[in-house]
Amino acid sequence: MAESVKQFVSFTQYDIPPLKSGDYTITATQTLNQGTPDSFVARKRFAVPGSRFKLNGDDILSVLPAPLANGEFAGVMPMVALKRTSLPWQRTSVKSEETAPWLAILMFMGGDHPTLNTNGTAVDVFPKGVTVTVDNSSLTGQGTMPAGYVSHPDMNPLEYGQTPTDPCSFIDIPADMFSKVCPSAADLPYLAHIRTTDTYDTTDNEETSISCAIVLANRWPRPNAEHPDVNAQAFLVSLENMGDLLPGDDGTPSPNLPGDAIVRLICYRAWKFAANDMAERFKDLCEALNHGQNGPGGLTTLRLPADTPEPADVSTALTNQAAGRLTDADADVLVRNGLCLGYTALDHHLREAGTTVSWYRGPLVPYAITPVAYDVAPCSDALLRYDPQTGLFDATYAQAWQLGQLLALHSPSFSVALYHWKQSLQKGVAAQEEMALIQQKLGDGSLLPSFFARRATRLDQLPPVPSDIADWVARLKLLKGVPFSSLVPDEAMLPVESLRFFHLDMNWIAALVDGAFSIGRAGVDGAQRDVNALAETHSAAQMSARRQRKNQHPHLAARVAAAANAEFEVVTGFLLRSQLVSGWPLLRIKGFADTEGLTDLTPLRFERLSNDVLLCLFEGEVKMITIHEPPAQLHCGVEWDGQQYTTTLRDLTDQADLGQQLDGGTIAVAVRPDGQTLQVADTARLIQSHLKTGFGQNIDPFTSAEFAVEMVQGAVKVEFKVQ
């Protein structure tokens, strides 16, 4: 089921830094009451570094539409979410308007794509023959841009930290096309804003809120029926110092731009998408999860695809196997039953020469497994299980134990801390035994009672579990650091565009932690000491495990505190492999203990394991999850009613209905003659006027924040229920 959902997000007009990027000089003058000289001057130069020829690798959080996406994107204004909130205003595009961003998104359709060069350098945006210098440096270079090209003016000399050989990507656009697609100087201030939202239902984060800068395009794809060439390409470009070359509000070329010129712009990101009738928008992707070749009804639990055998057939096959009359049909039933239980058959290299095939199942299983009492194992082989009827090992828990030991050895901080703690425990036990022997020899304890009484009291308390050990084990219990191949041993268990629910096998976790704890274990006495120490460590790690998420919702704090160090009774979750993860990195997830969504579960871990795989763990049995379109990534756009493009106004004054669409508030937006480029400033004035005259909302000033609220599309929530 999909429906609109309220989510908190705040919109801010801009984040202009106190000093924009560039080189500065501070001049201090001191005047004295004396004869000549009566004044002294001191100067200090400094630089405010900032991106110019390329952005940092993590500056771009996401783009929309997603790269290579196919969907009904008619009316959708492409956007880029940036990690640094001040980035769009760190440089100047229009000298007379400091709120105008220097970054812009240009969108092209069909064969109108500009030429993109990704192997250029800084000198390629300077005219050929011009000497490119660096402020306060002897570095120089020669411009290479051919005659007839125009680019960013007033960038010579380069700023401190820049060089003529800095890598630079750029696009070349004919002047008429540039004027057609580029925002005007009046449009730019409305095409960037800040969004702030909480992170409670997103991936694990150190912060409880996140802010990002949003840059919007001023164009959109047309409806498919009106534009047969559906391929679109978007470019995040620099408009630094380009104010005098920008077109008019209706796309009229600037008189300062020669009509036959080629405009060269620095480009930071380029991506393609297609506006068609395929289902790769947020809602469509959610509803297409788990669709196999035959449509809906695919697997929903984490296991290999196999037809589930009838219980009677499994019982018959087991009976025939025990009697030694197993048929091919019986073998097929047992194999399919094993696959349905989450197992897969893997090559097994034995310790002695030889190989075999063994069953293996990771900790994420398609059914609930009852925890059993666990002691300690001397080695991984002790946890191998052998079926003499089939001649196959079950290496599940043996592999978990071995993996835990390897992970512990791979962590010097944990292994050293564990070794020292075990040594202190051993010394404490030895001292206790010594004290018991002394008390036995002293009889009534009349010799030096004060000294021995104090010593006995001090030795009653053995060293507690160090916090760094408890925290490391807590992370291990949440599968942090466990290789993905151990969680999902076969790719067919988690195909593309799939959502797979699971139960966490606490017996697998116990073997994993025991393997990690086995470092330094020697002899029967060492094993016995480890039994007690391991129990204490599990207890100490439980509280830490529940507090691993720093962005836990405040209303869950009391629940987490009440659970304290109690062992997990049930942990469930899901794996999501989809374009949803890569296209919407701020995806919001909630888990519920009922199918009505009344009782939410405590999230233990939300983490992206790769670009398109998300792992979620909940304490308790999940019966339903909701996947929300993230508010920070809600796209802006317009609607096509068959004759014109429109938008529906939202309430900007009533706190109870803030952001809600207003009945009867649909208005036509101002569009350039090409029919797909928004006259942004004119539309902003139209919206401001209609809010005042039609609804009594006098919004002044009307900034990019208000404009974004009015143009943003509704959020989507999709529910998945566990049957």
XYZ file of C-alpha atoms in Angstrom:
723
model
C 0.000 0.000 0.000
C 1.376 3.449 -0.873
C 0.149 6.761 0.419
C 1.272 10.294 1.269
C 2.970 10.718 4.634
C 3.866 13.717 6.798
C 7.566 14.100 7.524
C 9.506 16.851 9.238
C 11.857 18.932 7.122
C 12.863 22.572 7.414
C 13.787 24.806 4.467
C 16.345 27.615 4.760
C 17.077 30.221 2.131
C 20.878 30.006 2.078
C 24.082 29.481 4.017
C 26.344 32.265 2.818
C 29.812 31.940 4.370
C 31.244 35.014 6.132
C 34.018 35.046 3.538
C 33.641 33.564 0.080
C 36.504 31.664 -1.510
C 39.377 33.863 -2.604
C 42.524 35.722 -1.542
C 42.227 38.549 0.997
C 44.421 41.198 2.597
C 43.944 42.593 6.085
C 45.272 46.109 6.565
C 45.757 47.541 10.053
C 46.632 51.205 10.581
C 47.765 52.688 13.881
C 47.803 56.486 14.305
C 49.901 58.080 17.053
C 49.811 61.511 18.654
C 53.327 62.457 17.593
C 55.240 64.035 14.808
C 55.972 62.466 11.457
C 55.646 59.567 11.022
C 52.409 59.558 12.976
C 50.871 56.411 11.449
C 52.013 52.846 10.843
C 50.472 50.287 8.486
C 50.659 46.492 8.649
C 49.238 44.120 6.026
C 48.576 40.399 6.204
C 47.467 38.275 3.268
C 45.424 35.120 3.677
C 43.349 32.799 1.523
C 39.947 31.171 1.941
C 40.259 27.988 -0.110
C 37.275 26.623 -1.968
C 36.364 24.254 -4.747
C 36.685 25.669 -8.237
C 37.832 23.118 -10.817
C 36.490 20.004 -9.084
C 34.484 19.138 -5.984
C 35.576 16.905 -3.146
C 34.733 13.247 -3.565
C 32.025 13.245 -0.881
C 30.496 16.662 -1.622
C 27.622 15.209 -3.662
C 25.216 13.157 -1.548
C 22.830 12.239 -4.347
C 21.310 13.303 -7.635
C 17.719 13.008 -8.820
C 16.525 11.433 -11.042
C 18.975 8.654 -10.273
C 21.667 7.995 -12.889
C 20.399 5.795 -15.763
C 16.899 5.737 -14.241
C 13.870 5.112 -16.455
C 10.534 6.492 -15.357
C 7.760 9.060 -15.635
C 9.950 12.073 -14.984
C 7.867 14.559 -16.958
C 7.720 17.731 -14.890
C 10.487 16.644 -12.517
C 13.174 19.276 -11.956
C 16.539 17.469 -11.605
C 18.337 18.207 -8.348
C 21.619 17.640 -6.551
C 21.990 17.276 -2.773
C 25.323 18.565 -1.446
C 26.954 17.672 1.852
C 28.408 21.126 2.535
C 25.556 23.531 3.105
C 27.583 26.621 2.197
C 28.973 25.188 -1.048
C 26.475 26.803 -3.498
C 27.342 30.242 -2.109
C 31.111 29.931 -1.672
C 31.681 31.758 -4.932
C 29.913 34.485 -6.911
C 27.885 34.139 -10.083
C 26.044 37.489 -10.156
C 28.098 40.242 -8.541
C 25.073 42.312 -7.565
C 23.248 39.377 -5.904
C 25.068 37.515 -3.151
C 22.181 35.064 -2.655
C 22.588 33.743 -6.216
C 24.413 30.387 -6.175
C 27.413 29.831 -8.425
C 26.368 26.216 -9.053
C 23.564 25.353 -11.463
C 22.048 22.287 -13.113
C 21.587 22.435 -16.862
C 19.331 19.771 -18.412
C 19.236 18.790 -22.072
C 16.936 16.487 -24.033
C 17.435 14.345 -27.108
C 20.329 15.189 -29.382
C 20.940 18.605 -27.849
C 23.510 17.288 -25.388
C 26.639 19.427 -25.107
C 30.141 18.061 -25.533
C 31.656 16.810 -22.260
C 35.412 16.620 -21.736
C 36.477 14.827 -18.559
C 40.245 14.925 -19.135
C 40.893 18.645 -19.164
C 42.937 20.893 -16.891
C 42.483 24.413 -15.558
C 44.195 26.046 -18.572
C 41.420 24.717 -20.843
C 38.989 27.381 -19.577
C 41.361 30.266 -20.412
C 41.782 31.728 -23.939
C 44.573 30.276 -26.028
C 47.862 32.107 -25.556
C 46.859 33.790 -22.291
C 49.376 33.298 -19.495
C 47.649 31.785 -16.493
C 49.276 32.787 -13.217
C 48.757 31.937 -9.565
C 48.437 34.636 -6.954
C 51.599 34.978 -4.873
C 53.291 32.146 -6.782
C 55.684 31.692 -9.691
C 53.570 28.925 -11.247
C 52.309 29.720 -14.753
C 50.523 28.038 -17.630
C 49.194 28.809 -21.098
C 45.484 28.905 -21.902
C 44.263 26.493 -24.584
C 40.653 27.549 -25.258
C 40.164 28.226 -29.008
C 39.043 31.547 -30.460
C 35.283 32.024 -30.502
C 34.858 30.390 -27.096
C 33.847 32.237 -23.935
C 34.243 30.971 -20.409
C 34.371 32.139 -16.812
C 35.833 35.669 -16.759
C 38.015 37.194 -14.053
C 39.615 33.949 -12.830
C 43.183 34.962 -13.680
C 45.278 34.915 -11.514
C 44.288 31.652 -9.842
C 43.808 31.556 -6.087
C 46.174 30.189 -3.484
C 46.320 26.380 -3.665
C 45.227 26.208 -7.313
C 47.513 25.403 -10.246
C 47.188 25.631 -14.040
C 47.385 21.830 -14.203
C 44.479 21.128 -11.823
C 42.173 18.467 -13.335
C 39.027 19.974 -14.787
C 35.982 18.623 -16.626
C 34.025 20.997 -18.833
C 31.180 21.179 -21.333
C 30.903 23.223 -24.524
C 27.477 24.675 -25.378
C 26.500 26.792 -28.409
C 25.467 30.277 -27.287
C 21.856 29.924 -28.431
C 21.445 26.646 -26.553
C 23.128 28.132 -23.470
C 20.614 30.997 -23.398
C 17.743 28.573 -23.927
C 18.527 26.308 -20.966
C 20.441 28.474 -18.491
C 18.715 30.283 -15.599
C 18.601 34.067 -15.662
C 20.276 36.222 -13.037
C 16.855 36.739 -11.429
C 16.144 32.974 -11.451
C 19.334 31.842 -9.724
C 18.558 32.969 -6.137
C 15.483 30.661 -6.120
C 17.355 27.567 -7.353
C 19.326 26.677 -4.216
C 18.293 26.245 -0.586
C 19.080 24.275 2.589
C 17.061 21.339 3.920
C 17.371 20.054 7.481
C 15.744 16.871 8.742
C 16.186 14.383 11.573
C 18.069 11.106 11.070
C 16.066 8.921 13.474
C 14.759 6.545 10.816
C 17.767 6.651 8.495
C 21.064 4.774 8.445
C 23.258 4.832 11.548
C 24.592 8.325 12.098
C 26.540 10.169 14.761
C 24.179 13.142 14.426
C 20.457 13.296 15.127
C 19.852 15.783 12.314
C 21.380 16.404 8.929
C 21.464 19.442 6.676
C 22.258 19.498 3.001
C 22.267 22.071 0.240
C 19.862 21.482 -2.643
C 20.518 22.811 -6.141
C 17.554 22.669 -8.534
C 17.414 22.674 -12.311
C 15.088 25.115 -14.049
C 13.971 22.564 -16.681
C 12.193 19.204 -16.849
C 11.442 16.505 -19.410
C 8.236 16.889 -21.359
C 5.455 14.289 -21.261
C 6.354 11.276 -23.400
C 3.571 11.834 -25.901
C 4.872 15.299 -26.703
C 8.567 14.505 -26.797
C 9.478 11.258 -28.582
C 13.183 11.616 -27.752
C 13.109 10.710 -24.060
C 16.819 10.653 -23.288
C 17.877 13.388 -20.881
C 21.242 14.474 -19.573
C 21.914 16.768 -16.629
C 25.097 18.637 -15.734
C 26.095 20.291 -12.472
C 28.153 23.256 -13.650
C 29.866 26.398 -12.421
C 28.437 29.800 -13.310
C 31.203 31.646 -11.498
C 31.438 35.268 -12.711
C 28.952 34.468 -15.521
C 26.303 36.996 -14.427
C 26.742 39.342 -17.411
C 26.387 36.439 -19.874
C 23.200 34.944 -18.439
C 19.991 35.145 -20.498
C 16.876 37.117 -19.698
C 14.015 35.613 -17.732
C 12.370 34.351 -20.949
C 15.593 32.910 -22.377
C 16.512 35.970 -24.465
C 20.317 35.908 -25.049
C 22.435 38.423 -23.182
C 23.733 41.309 -25.335
C 27.165 40.557 -23.883
C 27.207 37.063 -25.399
C 28.146 36.795 -29.106
C 25.539 34.776 -30.981
C 28.105 32.519 -32.663
C 30.131 31.859 -29.514
C 30.636 28.545 -27.761
C 30.213 28.735 -23.986
C 32.616 26.566 -21.964
C 31.559 25.773 -18.394
C 33.363 23.842 -15.676
C 31.366 20.673 -14.973
C 31.327 18.709 -11.692
C 28.795 15.964 -12.341
C 27.054 14.613 -15.414
C 24.379 11.936 -15.441
C 21.780 10.517 -17.780
C 18.227 9.344 -17.296
C 15.269 8.579 -19.515
C 11.759 10.022 -19.259
C 9.484 7.160 -20.289
C 6.737 4.933 -18.936
C 9.043 2.529 -17.107
C 8.756 2.141 -13.319
C 11.911 3.502 -11.711
C 10.559 6.310 -9.586
C 10.533 5.884 -5.819
C 7.033 4.458 -5.469
C 7.425 2.252 -8.537
C 10.732 0.811 -7.332
C 9.234 0.001 -3.931
C 6.223 -1.731 -5.410
C 8.365 -3.706 -7.868
C 10.515 -5.303 -5.155
C 10.515 -9.124 -5.159
C 8.877 -9.297 -8.582
C 10.275 -12.293 -10.411
C 10.041 -13.064 -14.089
C 6.368 -13.883 -13.593
C 5.521 -10.697 -11.694
C 4.521 -10.363 -8.015
C 4.639 -13.227 -5.552
C 8.381 -13.808 -5.365
C 10.387 -14.852 -2.337
C 10.338 -12.596 0.711
C 12.736 -14.495 3.013
C 16.490 -14.894 2.687
C 17.083 -18.250 1.037
C 17.844 -19.772 -2.334
C 14.862 -20.076 -4.652
C 13.430 -23.603 -4.490
C 9.980 -25.144 -4.458
C 8.948 -25.876 -0.882
C 8.401 -29.645 -0.444
C 5.366 -30.989 1.355
C 5.985 -31.983 5.020
C 4.791 -35.512 4.306
C 7.311 -35.860 1.473
C 10.114 -34.651 3.758
C 9.095 -37.166 6.437
C 9.029 -39.996 3.898
C 12.411 -39.013 2.492
C 13.980 -38.927 5.981
C 12.515 -42.371 6.756
C 13.837 -43.809 3.501
C 17.221 -42.211 4.136
C 17.476 -43.790 7.605
C 16.476 -47.172 6.159
C 19.107 -46.978 3.437
C 16.663 -46.902 0.525
C 16.955 -43.236 -0.496
C 15.690 -42.619 -4.028
C 16.579 -39.792 -6.406
C 13.175 -38.265 -5.694
C 13.825 -38.448 -1.954
C 17.225 -36.805 -2.402
C 15.625 -34.006 -4.399
C 13.080 -33.439 -1.618
C 15.784 -33.251 1.058
C 17.924 -30.867 -0.976
C 14.977 -28.566 -1.634
C 14.086 -28.718 2.058
C 17.640 -27.690 2.982
C 17.540 -24.769 0.573
C 14.208 -23.629 2.009
C 15.794 -23.689 5.481
C 18.389 -21.182 4.319
C 21.229 -23.595 3.590
C 23.445 -23.680 0.555
C 26.040 -26.271 -0.477
C 29.617 -24.972 -0.605
C 33.012 -26.474 -1.337
C 34.728 -27.532 1.886
C 38.504 -27.914 2.055
C 39.270 -30.374 4.841
C 42.169 -29.926 7.259
C 43.725 -33.085 5.914
C 44.122 -33.598 2.187
C 40.822 -33.691 0.382
C 37.717 -31.659 -0.372
C 34.030 -32.265 -0.002
C 30.757 -30.371 -0.213
C 29.129 -29.220 3.025
C 25.991 -27.418 4.055
C 26.391 -23.834 5.262
C 23.869 -21.323 6.540
C 24.630 -17.779 7.636
C 23.197 -16.003 10.688
C 20.272 -14.554 8.700
C 17.726 -17.340 8.435
C 14.174 -17.529 7.062
C 12.629 -18.869 10.293
C 12.963 -18.502 14.062
C 15.641 -20.639 15.763
C 15.402 -21.313 19.493
C 18.633 -20.389 21.308
C 20.303 -23.343 23.054
C 22.636 -23.378 26.046
C 26.163 -22.675 24.836
C 29.365 -23.469 26.721
C 32.712 -22.910 24.985
C 34.318 -24.817 22.129
C 38.019 -25.775 22.113
C 38.244 -25.266 18.336
C 36.068 -24.795 15.284
C 36.055 -28.516 14.440
C 34.184 -29.186 17.661
C 31.181 -27.426 16.122
C 31.111 -29.422 12.889
C 28.016 -31.585 12.561
C 28.092 -34.756 10.460
C 25.172 -36.613 8.912
C 26.251 -40.220 8.330
C 23.206 -40.866 6.143
C 24.251 -38.287 3.533
C 27.947 -38.069 4.286
C 27.679 -34.254 4.522
C 28.961 -31.863 7.172
C 26.978 -28.915 8.464
C 29.748 -26.321 8.832
C 27.505 -23.437 9.910
C 28.591 -22.954 13.519
C 32.160 -24.110 12.901
C 32.549 -21.366 10.316
C 31.032 -18.808 12.692
C 33.514 -19.792 15.445
C 36.490 -19.644 13.070
C 35.359 -16.299 11.686
C 35.072 -14.835 15.185
C 38.622 -15.899 15.994
C 39.972 -14.423 12.738
C 38.157 -11.124 13.301
C 39.559 -10.920 16.834
C 43.103 -11.591 15.625
C 42.608 -8.949 12.935
C 41.844 -6.354 15.635
C 45.037 -5.647 17.626
C 43.243 -3.341 20.045
C 40.666 -5.999 20.965
C 43.047 -8.949 21.085
C 45.552 -7.086 23.282
C 42.816 -5.801 25.599
C 41.318 -9.302 25.858
C 44.718 -10.828 26.627
C 45.425 -8.334 29.413
C 41.950 -8.752 30.922
C 42.267 -12.534 30.898
C 45.651 -12.230 32.581
C 44.191 -10.023 35.282
C 41.366 -12.531 35.783
C 43.840 -15.369 36.064
C 45.895 -13.474 38.623
C 42.726 -12.580 40.543
C 41.594 -16.221 40.660
C 45.070 -17.306 41.777
C 45.040 -14.671 44.537
C 41.590 -15.825 45.670
C 42.780 -19.433 45.850
C 45.861 -18.312 47.767
C 43.686 -16.376 50.196
C 41.425 -19.370 50.712
C 44.445 -21.515 51.490
C 45.799 -18.936 53.977
C 42.460 -18.735 55.747
C 42.333 -22.492 55.901
C 45.804 -22.629 57.475
C 45.057 -19.821 59.954
C 42.101 -21.627 61.343
C 40.169 -19.149 63.459
C 41.892 -16.207 61.695
C 43.309 -14.711 64.945
C 46.634 -13.876 63.268
C 46.666 -10.380 61.728
C 42.869 -10.248 61.354
C 42.758 -6.633 60.195
C 45.203 -7.178 57.312
C 43.753 -10.435 56.023
C 40.165 -9.227 56.335
C 40.892 -6.212 54.157
C 42.785 -8.393 51.659
C 39.942 -10.911 51.444
C 37.422 -8.125 50.805
C 39.562 -6.659 48.041
C 39.973 -10.021 46.317
C 36.234 -10.719 46.291
C 35.857 -8.415 43.265
C 37.501 -9.614 40.048
C 38.232 -7.025 37.309
C 35.012 -6.115 35.442
C 34.664 -6.341 31.673
C 36.605 -3.427 30.128
C 34.388 -1.095 28.102
C 36.458 -1.463 24.935
C 35.968 -5.247 25.027
C 32.226 -4.893 25.672
C 31.868 -2.397 22.829
C 33.804 -4.588 20.378
C 31.713 -7.651 21.227
C 28.555 -5.527 20.965
C 29.494 -4.577 17.406
C 30.176 -8.230 16.638
C 26.746 -9.246 17.972
C 25.276 -6.766 15.489
C 27.345 -8.389 12.700
C 29.565 -5.342 12.212
C 32.735 -6.409 10.465
C 31.291 -9.757 9.401
C 32.013 -10.313 5.678
C 28.992 -10.111 3.420
C 29.779 -13.548 1.970
C 29.213 -15.005 5.443
C 25.832 -13.271 5.698
C 24.677 -14.087 2.164
C 26.737 -17.032 0.877
C 25.055 -17.120 -2.550
C 24.135 -14.092 -4.665
C 20.935 -15.812 -5.795
C 19.635 -15.401 -2.237
C 19.544 -11.608 -2.722
C 18.969 -10.760 -6.393
C 18.701 -7.209 -7.692
C 15.536 -5.314 -6.715
C 14.717 -7.610 -3.820
C 13.716 -7.290 -0.164
C 14.456 -10.298 2.054
C 13.273 -10.705 5.654
C 15.130 -12.882 8.173
C 15.528 -13.958 11.795
C 18.932 -13.618 13.438
C 20.289 -16.994 14.632
C 21.503 -16.261 18.175
C 23.313 -19.636 18.268
C 25.410 -18.463 15.309
C 26.173 -15.249 17.197
C 27.176 -17.249 20.312
C 29.643 -19.309 18.241
C 30.981 -16.148 16.603
C 31.637 -14.441 19.950
C 33.117 -17.629 21.449
C 35.571 -17.829 18.565
C 36.642 -14.243 19.171
C 36.947 -14.967 22.896
C 39.107 -18.057 22.329
C 42.304 -16.026 22.030
C 44.629 -17.038 24.847
C 42.461 -19.965 25.917
C 44.562 -22.913 27.099
C 43.792 -26.029 29.099
C 40.744 -27.068 31.076
C 41.194 -24.308 33.650
C 41.382 -21.665 30.930
C 38.209 -22.966 29.324
C 36.377 -22.912 32.667
C 37.474 -19.354 33.351
C 36.308 -18.381 29.853
C 32.830 -19.768 30.578
C 32.312 -17.255 33.362
C 34.142 -14.405 31.640
C 32.241 -14.986 28.398
C 28.910 -14.799 30.231
C 29.935 -11.491 31.817
C 31.070 -10.170 28.450
C 27.783 -11.081 26.772
C 25.925 -9.274 29.542
C 28.121 -6.163 29.331
C 27.898 -6.129 25.540
C 24.104 -6.131 25.509
C 23.747 -2.605 26.874
C 26.415 -1.400 24.443
C 24.701 -3.133 21.515
C 21.430 -1.345 22.249
C 23.254 1.977 22.404
C 25.299 1.574 19.219
C 22.884 3.778 17.275
C 23.650 7.386 18.197
C 20.624 8.652 16.241
C 18.066 6.575 18.126
C 14.671 8.242 18.405
C 14.198 9.957 21.812
C 10.981 8.064 22.569
C 12.969 4.799 22.501
C 15.401 5.904 25.225
C 13.241 4.590 28.083
C 12.775 1.268 26.295
C 16.530 0.877 25.762
C 17.261 1.773 29.397
C 14.674 -0.720 30.647
C 16.163 -3.532 28.553
C 19.594 -2.773 30.071
C 21.880 -5.810 29.688
C 19.195 -8.433 29.088
C 20.008 -10.844 26.280
C 18.280 -10.347 22.952
C 15.273 -12.644 22.848
C 14.406 -12.102 19.191
C 16.221 -10.093 16.536
C 14.788 -9.831 13.039
C 15.366 -7.627 10.046
C 15.745 -7.455 6.308
C 18.220 -6.935 3.503
C 17.333 -4.553 0.681
C 19.168 -4.640 -2.631
C 17.775 -1.993 -4.908
C 18.218 1.282 -6.734
C 16.331 2.706 -3.763
C 19.513 2.413 -1.695
C 21.822 4.026 -4.242
C 19.353 6.650 -5.459
C 18.047 7.676 -2.026
C 20.940 7.352 0.477
C 18.842 9.090 3.164
C 16.079 6.470 2.870
C 13.842 6.299 5.956
C 12.784 2.951 7.464
C 10.470 2.020 10.341
C 9.749 -1.459 11.684
C 6.614 -2.540 13.550
C 5.621 -5.498 15.701
C 2.130 -5.553 14.153
C 0.678 -5.213 10.681
C -1.297 -2.105 11.646
C 1.812 -0.056 12.394
C 0.839 0.661 16.009
C 3.882 -0.685 17.902
C 7.263 0.313 16.547
C 10.364 -1.794 17.124
C 13.729 -0.609 18.417
C 16.183 -0.394 15.516
C 19.583 -1.872 16.326
C 21.437 -1.316 13.085
C 20.650 0.451 9.809
C 23.682 0.380 7.544
C 24.490 0.503 3.852
C 26.745 -2.470 3.162
C 27.408 -1.341 -0.394
C 26.132 1.225 -2.838
C 22.871 -0.686 -3.334
C 22.546 -3.012 -0.297
C 20.992 -1.982 3.036
C 20.946 -4.099 6.226
C 18.371 -3.391 8.962
C 18.152 -5.138 12.361
C 15.315 -4.729 14.880
C 14.918 -5.990 18.436
C 11.731 -8.038 18.283
C 9.856 -9.793 15.514
C 9.103 -7.464 12.645
C 5.641 -7.816 11.155
C 5.631 -4.742 8.942
C 8.102 -2.181 7.681
C 7.509 1.174 6.052
C 9.883 2.703 3.547
C 9.634 6.497 3.343
C 10.885 8.784 0.637
C 13.478 10.925 2.454
C 12.344 14.533 2.974
C 15.814 15.879 2.212
C 15.582 14.290 -1.238
C 12.004 15.152 -2.167
C 12.060 16.430 -5.720
C 10.524 19.643 -6.955
C 8.467 19.823 -10.098
C 5.290 20.734 -11.907
C 2.213 18.874 -13.150
C 0.967 18.682 -16.739
C -2.809 18.943 -17.056
C -2.854 18.386 -20.805
C -2.700 22.065 -21.648
C -0.317 23.760 -19.256
C 2.087 23.138 -16.387
C 0.721 23.778 -12.916
C 1.637 23.576 -9.255
C -0.592 23.345 -6.187
C 0.114 25.926 -3.501
C 0.975 24.941 0.070
C 0.153 26.629 3.370
C 3.057 28.744 4.655
C 1.517 30.381 7.727
C -0.766 28.005 9.662
C 1.411 25.979 12.051
C -1.162 23.184 12.204
C -1.304 22.779 8.421
C 2.140 24.075 7.517
C 3.189 22.651 4.172
C -0.228 21.157 3.418
C -1.660 21.732 -0.047
C -4.362 24.386 -0.218
C -7.742 23.497 -1.699
C -8.241 25.414 -4.906
C -4.634 26.529 -4.908
C -3.617 25.123 -8.305
C -2.032 27.747 -10.549
C -0.275 27.751 -13.912
C 3.466 28.409 -13.744
C 5.411 30.723 -16.057
C 7.297 28.796 -18.759
C 9.710 29.863 -21.469
C 8.675 29.438 -25.134
C 10.298 25.967 -25.349
C 7.602 24.648 -22.987
C 9.952 22.901 -20.573
C 12.005 25.648 -18.929
C 10.614 27.403 -15.879
C 10.705 31.164 -15.622
C 11.640 30.821 -11.995
C 11.537 34.429 -10.787
C 8.220 35.067 -12.569
C 6.729 31.883 -11.092
C 7.906 32.891 -7.616
C 6.120 36.228 -7.983
C 2.967 34.455 -9.221
C 2.965 32.139 -6.214
C 3.564 34.994 -3.799
C 0.713 36.974 -5.349
C -1.782 34.064 -5.309
C -0.979 33.229 -1.695
C -1.758 36.819 -0.736
C -4.860 37.425 -2.843
C -6.373 33.950 -2.680
C -5.513 32.823 0.832
C -4.514 35.920 2.777
C -0.934 34.752 3.267
C 1.357 37.740 2.899
C 4.815 36.157 2.530
C 7.461 38.837 2.277
C 10.237 38.240 1.525
C 9.504 35.232 -0.655
C 12.829 33.408 -0.869
C 14.220 30.152 -2.231
C 13.007 28.404 0.951
C 9.372 29.357 0.354
C 9.734 28.619 -3.357
C 11.046 25.106 -2.611
C 8.143 24.379 -0.246
C 5.665 25.421 -2.924
C 7.312 23.382 -5.675
C 8.187 20.226 -3.715
C 6.225 17.074 -4.485
C 4.549 14.939 -1.789
C 6.473 12.254 0.109
C 5.663 8.598 -0.465
C 5.352 5.815 2.119
C 5.234 2.160 1.089
C 4.317 -0.629 3.512
C 5.585 -4.209 3.434
C 3.798 -6.733 5.632
C 5.287 -10.058 6.693
C 2.758 -12.794 6.007
